[in-house]
C-alpha cells in the first residue's frame, strides 16, 4: 500500500514570490507520482507527473517538481506565483503497473496574496 | 469534445435513504473510477469499472455499489446513507491499457449532503 503526506495544509504567499509545496510518500514498490490542482467547485486537473527518466519534471502553468527517491519526496515549485494560482493542490501516488488507483494526500491550500 | 460529465451537481438526502450518482466518461474512454472527497481531505478511491465489471475496490463498505453500462457511463449507488457519507463524489475516466502518459480525466463532481 502507498501513502502520501502533504506537510503543509495552508501556504500563503505574496504575488510574484516563489513557492514550494511539499509532498512525501511511502511505498514498498516502485511508484508513479502526480500533482493535481483543484479550483473551487471543480474537479481535479493534472499539473504534472513523474513516470520515469529525469527527476525534474515540468508541468502546466509554470509549475515543476523534483522526484527524490532517497528522500521519498516530490515537492512542487513555482518561481513566481500569480493570483490565479490560488487553489488546492494534491499530491498523489500509484504503484507501477496498477490500474490507475491513485492515493492522494490531504491537500495544500495555496493562497496568493496581492 | 465533452469531458467527464457528472449529474446531479448537488444533492441533499436524509440519513437512511439511498442515492444514485451518474457519470459519463470522456469520449473515447472506457474505464470509470469513483472517488470520495470529504471536506478538507484528498479524494479516496472507491472502485473502478471496466467492461461493465468492478475491477478494483478501495476500502469502502458494501453500501457503496456501482454499475457500468454498455456505453461506458457509470452509476454510483450508496444505500443506508450516513452523515459521514456527505462529500464530493468525483468520477474519473481513462482508456484501459493506455499508459500513464494519458492522464485520468476528472469530472467536476457531485456534492452530496446527508442530513
GROMACS .gro file of C-alpha atoms in nm:
model
  229
    1UNK     CA    1   0.000   0.000   0.000
    2UNK     CA    2   0.104   0.358  -0.056
    3UNK     CA    3   0.056   0.671   0.150
    4UNK     CA    4   0.112   1.041   0.087
    5UNK     CA    5   0.186   1.318   0.334
    6UNK     CA    6   0.149   1.680   0.238
    7UNK     CA    7   0.337   1.864   0.505
    8UNK     CA    8   0.158   2.199   0.485
    9UNK     CA    9  -0.219   2.229   0.489
   10UNK     CA   10  -0.209   2.601   0.404
   11UNK     CA   11   0.055   2.810   0.230
   12UNK     CA   12   0.003   3.186   0.196
   13UNK     CA   13   0.243   3.365  -0.037
   14UNK     CA   14   0.261   3.707  -0.197
   15UNK     CA   15   0.215   3.751  -0.569
   16UNK     CA   16   0.534   3.709  -0.776
   17UNK     CA   17   0.710   3.530  -0.488
   18UNK     CA   18   0.838   3.171  -0.527
   19UNK     CA   19   0.654   2.884  -0.364
   20UNK     CA   20   0.724   2.522  -0.272
   21UNK     CA   21   0.454   2.275  -0.175
   22UNK     CA   22   0.594   1.970  -0.001
   23UNK     CA   23   0.497   1.608  -0.057
   24UNK     CA   24   0.641   1.291   0.089
   25UNK     CA   25   0.528   0.941   0.006
   26UNK     CA   26   0.566   0.591   0.139
   27UNK     CA   27   0.562   0.274  -0.069
   28UNK     CA   28   0.723  -0.069  -0.071
   29UNK     CA   29   0.708  -0.082  -0.453
   30UNK     CA   30   0.800   0.150  -0.736
   31UNK     CA   31   0.555   0.432  -0.788
   32UNK     CA   32   0.438   0.698  -1.026
   33UNK     CA   33   0.382   1.043  -0.878
   34UNK     CA   34   0.140   1.320  -0.968
   35UNK     CA   35   0.037   1.670  -0.870
   36UNK     CA   36  -0.323   1.780  -0.927
   37UNK     CA   37  -0.486   2.121  -0.881
   38UNK     CA   38  -0.846   2.179  -0.776
   39UNK     CA   39  -1.016   2.515  -0.818
   40UNK     CA   40  -1.332   2.586  -0.615
   41UNK     CA   41  -1.632   2.379  -0.719
   42UNK     CA   42  -1.433   2.199  -0.984
   43UNK     CA   43  -1.274   1.859  -1.035
   44UNK     CA   44  -0.905   1.779  -1.043
   45UNK     CA   45  -0.671   1.892  -1.319
   46UNK     CA   46  -0.334   1.726  -1.373
   47UNK     CA   47  -0.041   1.966  -1.328
   48UNK     CA   48   0.244   1.724  -1.387
   49UNK     CA   49   0.358   1.366  -1.342
   50UNK     CA   50   0.671   1.164  -1.282
   51UNK     CA   51   0.679   0.827  -1.453
   52UNK     CA   52   1.050   0.768  -1.519
   53UNK     CA   53   1.359   0.937  -1.652
   54UNK     CA   54   1.463   1.287  -1.550
   55UNK     CA   55   1.379   1.357  -1.188
   56UNK     CA   56   1.288   1.718  -1.268
   57UNK     CA   57   0.951   1.734  -1.438
   58UNK     CA   58   0.782   2.038  -1.580
   59UNK     CA   59   0.409   2.084  -1.594
   60UNK     CA   60   0.145   2.334  -1.693
   61UNK     CA   61   0.118   2.692  -1.571
   62UNK     CA   62   0.492   2.718  -1.496
   63UNK     CA   63   0.499   2.452  -1.223
   64UNK     CA   64   0.775   2.196  -1.183
   65UNK     CA   65   0.851   1.919  -0.937
   66UNK     CA   66   1.153   1.714  -0.842
   67UNK     CA   67   1.142   1.345  -0.761
   68UNK     CA   68   1.386   1.246  -0.488
   69UNK     CA   69   1.387   0.872  -0.436
   70UNK     CA   70   1.621   0.871  -0.137
   71UNK     CA   71   1.408   1.132   0.041
   72UNK     CA   72   1.082   0.980  -0.092
   73UNK     CA   73   0.972   1.329  -0.182
   74UNK     CA   74   0.807   1.500  -0.477
   75UNK     CA   75   0.795   1.872  -0.397
   76UNK     CA   76   0.612   2.115  -0.625
   77UNK     CA   77   0.767   2.452  -0.706
   78UNK     CA   78   0.690   2.768  -0.899
   79UNK     CA   79   0.939   3.055  -0.924
   80UNK     CA   80   0.677   3.331  -0.938
   81UNK     CA   81   0.312   3.284  -0.845
   82UNK     CA   82   0.006   3.469  -0.967
   83UNK     CA   83  -0.327   3.543  -0.803
   84UNK     CA   84  -0.481   3.286  -1.038
   85UNK     CA   85  -0.268   3.010  -0.880
   86UNK     CA   86  -0.484   3.027  -0.567
   87UNK     CA   87  -0.629   2.676  -0.538
   88UNK     CA   88  -0.599   2.343  -0.356
   89UNK     CA   89  -0.308   2.125  -0.464
   90UNK     CA   90  -0.297   1.747  -0.421
   91UNK     CA   91  -0.004   1.513  -0.444
   92UNK     CA   92  -0.090   1.157  -0.550
   93UNK     CA   93   0.086   0.825  -0.595
   94UNK     CA   94   0.011   0.496  -0.763
   95UNK     CA   95   0.204   0.172  -0.780
   96UNK     CA   96   0.375   0.098  -1.110
   97UNK     CA   97   0.159  -0.144  -1.303
   98UNK     CA   98  -0.155  -0.070  -1.104
   99UNK     CA   99  -0.476   0.017  -1.280
  100UNK     CA  100  -0.477   0.389  -1.202
  101UNK     CA  101  -0.586   0.358  -0.839
  102UNK     CA  102  -0.449   0.684  -0.702
  103UNK     CA  103  -0.372   0.753  -0.337
  104UNK     CA  104  -0.397   1.123  -0.260
  105UNK     CA  105  -0.255   1.341   0.012
  106UNK     CA  106  -0.484   1.563   0.216
  107UNK     CA  107  -0.406   1.869   0.008
  108UNK     CA  108  -0.236   2.208   0.043
  109UNK     CA  109  -0.437   2.527   0.006
  110UNK     CA  110  -0.220   2.780  -0.176
  111UNK     CA  111  -0.339   3.136  -0.129
  112UNK     CA  112  -0.165   3.404  -0.333
  113UNK     CA  113  -0.192   3.747  -0.174
  114UNK     CA  114  -0.177   4.076  -0.368
  115UNK     CA  115  -1.509   1.715  -2.721
  116UNK     CA  116  -1.705   1.674  -2.399
  117UNK     CA  117  -1.506   1.588  -2.094
  118UNK     CA  118  -1.631   1.386  -1.799
  119UNK     CA  119  -1.982   1.489  -1.701
  120UNK     CA  120  -2.148   1.414  -1.369
  121UNK     CA  121  -2.504   1.458  -1.252
  122UNK     CA  122  -2.654   1.596  -1.045
  123UNK     CA  123  -2.415   1.868  -0.930
  124UNK     CA  124  -2.570   1.890  -0.584
  125UNK     CA  125  -2.791   1.657  -0.385
  126UNK     CA  126  -2.941   1.662  -0.037
  127UNK     CA  127  -3.057   1.337   0.122
  128UNK     CA  128  -3.172   1.218   0.464
  129UNK     CA  129  -2.997   0.955   0.674
  130UNK     CA  130  -3.106   0.605   0.578
  131UNK     CA  131  -3.204   0.698   0.223
  132UNK     CA  132  -3.044   0.570  -0.095
  133UNK     CA  133  -2.876   0.779  -0.365
  134UNK     CA  134  -2.761   0.728  -0.725
  135UNK     CA  135  -2.494   0.943  -0.887
  136UNK     CA  136  -2.420   0.936  -1.259
  137UNK     CA  137  -2.111   0.978  -1.473
  138UNK     CA  138  -2.046   0.994  -1.846
  139UNK     CA  139  -1.680   0.941  -1.934
  140UNK     CA  140  -1.478   1.146  -2.176
  141UNK     CA  141  -1.533   1.048  -2.536
  142UNK     CA  142  -1.308   0.753  -2.626
  143UNK     CA  143  -1.262   0.639  -2.266
  144UNK     CA  144  -1.388   0.301  -2.146
  145UNK     CA  145  -1.290   0.290  -1.779
  146UNK     CA  146  -1.455   0.479  -1.495
  147UNK     CA  147  -1.326   0.526  -1.141
  148UNK     CA  148  -1.510   0.683  -0.848
  149UNK     CA  149  -1.356   0.880  -0.565
  150UNK     CA  150  -1.499   1.025  -0.244
  151UNK     CA  151  -1.360   1.359  -0.126
  152UNK     CA  152  -1.467   1.456   0.225
  153UNK     CA  153  -1.441   1.821   0.323
  154UNK     CA  154  -1.078   1.919   0.379
  155UNK     CA  155  -0.946   1.584   0.262
  156UNK     CA  156  -0.796   1.438  -0.050
  157UNK     CA  157  -1.000   1.208  -0.273
  158UNK     CA  158  -1.026   0.842  -0.170
  159UNK     CA  159  -1.063   0.564  -0.427
  160UNK     CA  160  -1.397   0.382  -0.410
  161UNK     CA  161  -1.388   0.149  -0.711
  162UNK     CA  162  -1.320   0.118  -1.082
  163UNK     CA  163  -1.536  -0.023  -1.360
  164UNK     CA  164  -1.426  -0.165  -1.693
  165UNK     CA  165  -1.622  -0.385  -1.933
  166UNK     CA  166  -1.924  -0.348  -1.704
  167UNK     CA  167  -1.745  -0.517  -1.414
  168UNK     CA  168  -1.596  -0.387  -1.091
  169UNK     CA  169  -1.221  -0.434  -1.135
  170UNK     CA  170  -1.075  -0.277  -0.824
  171UNK     CA  171  -1.220  -0.163  -0.496
  172UNK     CA  172  -1.093   0.060  -0.221
  173UNK     CA  173  -1.171   0.035   0.148
  174UNK     CA  174  -1.543   0.113   0.131
  175UNK     CA  175  -1.834  -0.089   0.271
  176UNK     CA  176  -2.080  -0.284   0.059
  177UNK     CA  177  -2.329   0.001   0.095
  178UNK     CA  178  -2.132   0.152  -0.193
  179UNK     CA  179  -2.204  -0.020  -0.521
  180UNK     CA  180  -2.180   0.067  -0.885
  181UNK     CA  181  -2.268  -0.018  -1.235
  182UNK     CA  182  -2.126   0.042  -1.581
  183UNK     CA  183  -2.342   0.042  -1.890
  184UNK     CA  184  -2.253  -0.070  -2.244
  185UNK     CA  185  -2.198   0.294  -2.346
  186UNK     CA  186  -1.931   0.314  -2.069
  187UNK     CA  187  -2.133   0.550  -1.849
  188UNK     CA  188  -2.148   0.460  -1.483
  189UNK     CA  189  -2.358   0.494  -1.170
  190UNK     CA  190  -2.255   0.502  -0.807
  191UNK     CA  191  -2.517   0.387  -0.558
  192UNK     CA  192  -2.499   0.440  -0.185
  193UNK     CA  193  -2.753   0.268   0.042
  194UNK     CA  194  -2.848   0.344   0.402
  195UNK     CA  195  -2.686   0.686   0.393
  196UNK     CA  196  -2.491   0.804   0.695
  197UNK     CA  197  -2.399   1.160   0.789
  198UNK     CA  198  -2.038   1.065   0.717
  199UNK     CA  199  -2.123   0.998   0.353
  200UNK     CA  200  -2.151   1.373   0.297
  201UNK     CA  201  -1.876   1.451   0.048
  202UNK     CA  202  -1.787   1.548  -0.306
  203UNK     CA  203  -1.802   1.241  -0.528
  204UNK     CA  204  -1.566   1.254  -0.823
  205UNK     CA  205  -1.575   1.044  -1.135
  206UNK     CA  206  -1.260   0.991  -1.342
  207UNK     CA  207  -1.229   0.826  -1.679
  208UNK     CA  208  -0.943   0.670  -1.872
  209UNK     CA  209  -0.872   0.429  -2.155
  210UNK     CA  210  -0.790   0.079  -2.036
  211UNK     CA  211  -0.441  -0.025  -2.130
  212UNK     CA  212  -0.323   0.326  -2.210
  213UNK     CA  213  -0.002   0.439  -2.050
  214UNK     CA  214   0.014   0.690  -1.770
  215UNK     CA  215   0.116   0.945  -2.032
  216UNK     CA  216  -0.257   0.950  -2.098
  217UNK     CA  217  -0.390   1.100  -1.777
  218UNK     CA  218  -0.708   1.044  -1.582
  219UNK     CA  219  -0.979   1.297  -1.662
  220UNK     CA  220  -1.193   1.408  -1.368
  221UNK     CA  221  -1.544   1.547  -1.367
  222UNK     CA  222  -1.650   1.840  -1.152
  223UNK     CA  223  -1.814   1.610  -0.902
  224UNK     CA  224  -2.147   1.570  -0.724
  225UNK     CA  225  -2.177   1.737  -0.385
  226UNK     CA  226  -2.382   1.505  -0.159
  227UNK     CA  227  -2.513   1.637   0.170
  228UNK     CA  228  -2.673   1.393   0.414
  229UNK     CA  229  -2.888   1.548   0.688
   0.00000   0.00000   0.00000
